[in-house]
């Protein structure tokens, strides 16, 4: 669960900043590699198992996407601030897949409370991180308008000396 939570946090940060983490950072998979056989023995439902494996498929796909973009878009800005997140990366779908896997693990282990992903509102987090959609649902006009509004507000703050 911690490994998936760490990957989720990286996706959330990327969604907020619109940039991926800096190299050589990758989303973690070592615990999965080391203990997936043990985990498989504890997960009785094939559908639950698929939800967990889908999360690691998403992690591997994003790790590949980020690595590929780093290698093909070698700019100073990208190496210092991280390469850009693109709508076609489907980070929202990856985030939802990880959320679902953590939910399965929490139910299996009977974990709840403040640290639990279940105690947070998924829809509220999702809307806050991807207000303009993602992938095929990305609303580029709304995103551009929001960016223009942010620039106007920043310019007003600069003029006012805030």
mmCIF file of C-alpha atoms in Angstrom:
data_model
loop_
_atom_site.group_PDB
_atom_site.id
_atom_site.type_symbol
_atom_site.label_atom_id
_atom_site.label_comp_id
_atom_site.label_asym_id
_atom_site.label_seq_id
_atom_site.Cartn_x
_atom_site.Cartn_y
_atom_site.Cartn_z
ATOM 1 C CA UNK A 1 0.000 0.000 0.000
ATOM 2 C CA UNK A 2 2.852 2.362 0.781
ATOM 3 C CA UNK A 3 4.432 1.804 -2.619
ATOM 4 C CA UNK A 4 1.134 2.528 -4.379
ATOM 5 C CA UNK A 5 0.549 5.564 -2.152
ATOM 6 C CA UNK A 6 3.993 6.904 -3.059
ATOM 7 C CA UNK A 7 3.225 6.455 -6.763
ATOM 8 C CA UNK A 8 -0.141 8.167 -6.280
ATOM 9 C CA UNK A 9 1.566 11.097 -4.580
ATOM 10 C CA UNK A 10 3.944 11.473 -7.535
ATOM 11 C CA UNK A 11 1.018 11.474 -9.968
ATOM 12 C CA UNK A 12 -0.834 14.024 -7.826
ATOM 13 C CA UNK A 13 2.218 16.307 -7.775
ATOM 14 C CA UNK A 14 2.598 15.937 -11.541
ATOM 15 C CA UNK A 15 -1.080 16.790 -12.034
ATOM 16 C CA UNK A 16 -0.711 19.899 -9.855
ATOM 17 C CA UNK A 17 2.521 21.187 -11.414
ATOM 18 C CA UNK A 18 1.943 19.763 -14.915
ATOM 19 C CA UNK A 19 5.504 18.410 -14.785
ATOM 20 C CA UNK A 20 6.848 14.988 -13.971
ATOM 21 C CA UNK A 21 9.370 14.237 -11.277
ATOM 22 C CA UNK A 22 13.039 14.862 -11.963
ATOM 23 C CA UNK A 23 15.429 12.143 -13.104
ATOM 24 C CA UNK A 24 16.533 9.636 -12.048
ATOM 25 C CA UNK A 25 13.293 9.289 -10.033
ATOM 26 C CA UNK A 26 10.806 6.602 -11.043
ATOM 27 C CA UNK A 27 7.579 5.475 -9.443
ATOM 28 C CA UNK A 28 8.456 2.555 -7.159
ATOM 29 C CA UNK A 29 7.863 -1.098 -8.008
ATOM 30 C CA UNK A 30 10.444 -2.946 -5.907
ATOM 31 C CA UNK A 31 7.998 -4.164 -3.239
ATOM 32 C CA UNK A 32 5.717 -5.476 -5.987
ATOM 33 C CA UNK A 33 8.634 -7.253 -7.633
ATOM 34 C CA UNK A 34 9.760 -8.801 -4.348
ATOM 35 C CA UNK A 35 6.403 -9.739 -2.810
ATOM 36 C CA UNK A 36 3.774 -10.158 -5.517
ATOM 37 C CA UNK A 37 3.761 -13.934 -5.071
ATOM 38 C CA UNK A 38 3.046 -13.539 -1.346
ATOM 39 C CA UNK A 39 0.375 -10.961 -2.108
ATOM 40 C CA UNK A 40 -1.245 -13.255 -4.664
ATOM 41 C CA UNK A 41 -1.791 -15.837 -1.930
ATOM 42 C CA UNK A 42 -3.678 -13.282 0.177
ATOM 43 C CA UNK A 43 -5.946 -11.941 -2.585
ATOM 44 C CA UNK A 44 -8.745 -14.436 -3.178
ATOM 45 C CA UNK A 45 -10.779 -12.600 -5.789
ATOM 46 C CA UNK A 46 -9.487 -12.677 -9.392
ATOM 47 C CA UNK A 47 -11.081 -9.259 -9.971
ATOM 48 C CA UNK A 48 -9.307 -7.798 -6.945
ATOM 49 C CA UNK A 49 -6.035 -9.294 -8.176
ATOM 50 C CA UNK A 50 -6.616 -7.681 -11.567
ATOM 51 C CA UNK A 51 -7.239 -4.305 -9.926
ATOM 52 C CA UNK A 52 -3.858 -4.561 -8.206
ATOM 53 C CA UNK A 53 -1.973 -5.740 -11.293
ATOM 54 C CA UNK A 54 -3.631 -2.970 -13.331
ATOM 55 C CA UNK A 55 -2.157 -0.430 -10.911
ATOM 56 C CA UNK A 56 1.337 -1.753 -11.527
ATOM 57 C CA UNK A 57 0.691 -1.812 -15.274
ATOM 58 C CA UNK A 58 -0.173 1.896 -14.970
ATOM 59 C CA UNK A 59 2.981 2.573 -12.964
ATOM 60 C CA UNK A 60 5.129 0.787 -15.538
ATOM 61 C CA UNK A 61 3.453 2.640 -18.411
ATOM 62 C CA UNK A 62 3.976 6.028 -16.773
ATOM 63 C CA UNK A 63 7.567 5.186 -15.869
ATOM 64 C CA UNK A 64 8.128 4.328 -19.536
ATOM 65 C CA UNK A 65 6.338 7.476 -20.760
ATOM 66 C CA UNK A 66 8.337 9.752 -18.474
ATOM 67 C CA UNK A 67 11.633 8.062 -19.385
ATOM 68 C CA UNK A 68 10.866 8.279 -23.090
ATOM 69 C CA UNK A 69 9.911 11.936 -22.851
ATOM 70 C CA UNK A 70 13.079 12.699 -20.886
ATOM 71 C CA UNK A 71 15.180 11.032 -23.581
ATOM 72 C CA UNK A 72 13.450 12.644 -26.552
ATOM 73 C CA UNK A 73 12.869 16.123 -25.108
ATOM 74 C CA UNK A 74 16.226 17.018 -23.690
ATOM 75 C CA UNK A 75 15.870 20.683 -22.822
ATOM 76 C CA UNK A 76 17.518 22.506 -19.959
ATOM 77 C CA UNK A 77 14.099 23.390 -18.585
ATOM 78 C CA UNK A 78 12.982 19.750 -18.704
ATOM 79 C CA UNK A 79 16.081 18.520 -16.916
ATOM 80 C CA UNK A 80 15.794 21.210 -14.218
ATOM 81 C CA UNK A 81 12.019 21.288 -13.687
ATOM 82 C CA UNK A 82 10.798 17.976 -15.117
ATOM 83 C CA UNK A 83 9.261 17.180 -18.472
ATOM 84 C CA UNK A 84 5.678 18.247 -19.120
ATOM 85 C CA UNK A 85 2.642 16.102 -18.426
ATOM 86 C CA UNK A 86 0.545 15.779 -21.580
ATOM 87 C CA UNK A 87 -3.213 15.074 -21.603
ATOM 88 C CA UNK A 88 -2.665 11.896 -23.633
ATOM 89 C CA UNK A 89 -0.582 10.481 -20.758
ATOM 90 C CA UNK A 90 -3.863 9.695 -18.983
ATOM 91 C CA UNK A 91 -2.474 10.416 -15.533
ATOM 92 C CA UNK A 92 -6.017 10.608 -14.152
ATOM 93 C CA UNK A 93 -6.709 7.045 -15.265
ATOM 94 C CA UNK A 94 -3.435 5.867 -13.704
ATOM 95 C CA UNK A 95 -4.320 7.679 -10.469
ATOM 96 C CA UNK A 96 -7.782 6.064 -10.395
ATOM 97 C CA UNK A 97 -6.254 2.645 -11.031
ATOM 98 C CA UNK A 98 -3.885 3.109 -8.099
ATOM 99 C CA UNK A 99 -6.767 4.349 -5.941
ATOM 100 C CA UNK A 100 -8.718 1.183 -6.752
ATOM 101 C CA UNK A 101 -5.758 -1.062 -5.935
ATOM 102 C CA UNK A 102 -5.201 0.647 -2.594
ATOM 103 C CA UNK A 103 -8.907 0.257 -1.862
ATOM 104 C CA UNK A 104 -8.635 -3.511 -2.500
ATOM 105 C CA UNK A 105 -5.610 -3.779 -0.224
ATOM 106 C CA UNK A 106 -7.272 -1.768 2.533
ATOM 107 C CA UNK A 107 -10.337 -3.985 2.405
ATOM 108 C CA UNK A 108 -8.199 -7.133 2.374
ATOM 109 C CA UNK A 109 -6.107 -5.962 5.331
ATOM 110 C CA UNK A 110 -9.059 -4.332 7.129
ATOM 111 C CA UNK A 111 -7.291 -0.969 7.260
ATOM 112 C CA UNK A 112 -9.247 2.195 7.944
ATOM 113 C CA UNK A 113 -8.811 5.508 9.662
ATOM 114 C CA UNK A 114 -7.069 8.792 8.883
ATOM 115 C CA UNK A 115 -4.262 7.200 6.874
ATOM 116 C CA UNK A 116 -6.736 5.301 4.741
ATOM 117 C CA UNK A 117 -7.367 6.301 1.130
ATOM 118 C CA UNK A 118 -10.995 5.407 1.813
ATOM 119 C CA UNK A 119 -11.264 8.260 4.294
ATOM 120 C CA UNK A 120 -10.559 10.789 1.516
ATOM 121 C CA UNK A 121 -13.080 11.829 -1.060
ATOM 122 C CA UNK A 122 -11.971 10.399 -4.396
ATOM 123 C CA UNK A 123 -14.226 12.550 -6.561
ATOM 124 C CA UNK A 124 -13.156 15.786 -4.847
ATOM 125 C CA UNK A 125 -9.484 14.939 -5.242
ATOM 126 C CA UNK A 126 -9.965 13.874 -8.837
ATOM 127 C CA UNK A 127 -11.807 17.072 -9.803
ATOM 128 C CA UNK A 128 -9.201 19.216 -8.075
ATOM 129 C CA UNK A 129 -6.283 17.506 -9.818
ATOM 130 C CA UNK A 130 -7.838 17.293 -13.306
ATOM 131 C CA UNK A 131 -10.299 20.204 -13.508
ATOM 132 C CA UNK A 132 -10.173 20.167 -17.326
ATOM 133 C CA UNK A 133 -10.262 16.404 -17.803
ATOM 134 C CA UNK A 134 -7.536 14.183 -19.139
ATOM 135 C CA UNK A 135 -6.863 12.020 -22.172
ATOM 136 C CA UNK A 136 -9.711 12.041 -24.673
ATOM 137 C CA UNK A 137 -11.829 14.111 -22.261
ATOM 138 C CA UNK A 138 -9.290 16.953 -21.978
ATOM 139 C CA UNK A 139 -10.923 20.352 -22.551
ATOM 140 C CA UNK A 140 -8.097 22.386 -24.058
ATOM 141 C CA UNK A 141 -10.173 25.568 -24.349
ATOM 142 C CA UNK A 142 -11.067 25.516 -20.654
ATOM 143 C CA UNK A 143 -7.435 24.789 -19.750
ATOM 144 C CA UNK A 144 -6.167 27.681 -21.867
ATOM 145 C CA UNK A 145 -8.757 30.043 -20.372
ATOM 146 C CA UNK A 146 -7.779 28.987 -16.838
ATOM 147 C CA UNK A 147 -4.118 29.590 -17.696
ATOM 148 C CA UNK A 148 -4.934 33.055 -19.099
ATOM 149 C CA UNK A 149 -6.875 33.833 -15.916
ATOM 150 C CA UNK A 150 -3.938 32.752 -13.760
ATOM 151 C CA UNK A 151 -1.595 34.976 -15.779
ATOM 152 C CA UNK A 152 -3.978 37.947 -15.419
ATOM 153 C CA UNK A 153 -4.186 37.404 -11.667
ATOM 154 C CA UNK A 154 -0.397 37.109 -11.381
ATOM 155 C CA UNK A 155 0.037 40.325 -13.362
ATOM 156 C CA UNK A 156 -2.446 42.137 -11.102
ATOM 157 C CA UNK A 157 -0.602 40.916 -8.006
ATOM 158 C CA UNK A 158 2.690 42.088 -9.513
ATOM 159 C CA UNK A 159 1.250 45.524 -10.286
ATOM 160 C CA UNK A 160 -0.274 45.815 -6.798
ATOM 161 C CA UNK A 161 3.066 44.767 -5.272
ATOM 162 C CA UNK A 162 1.666 41.693 -3.531
#
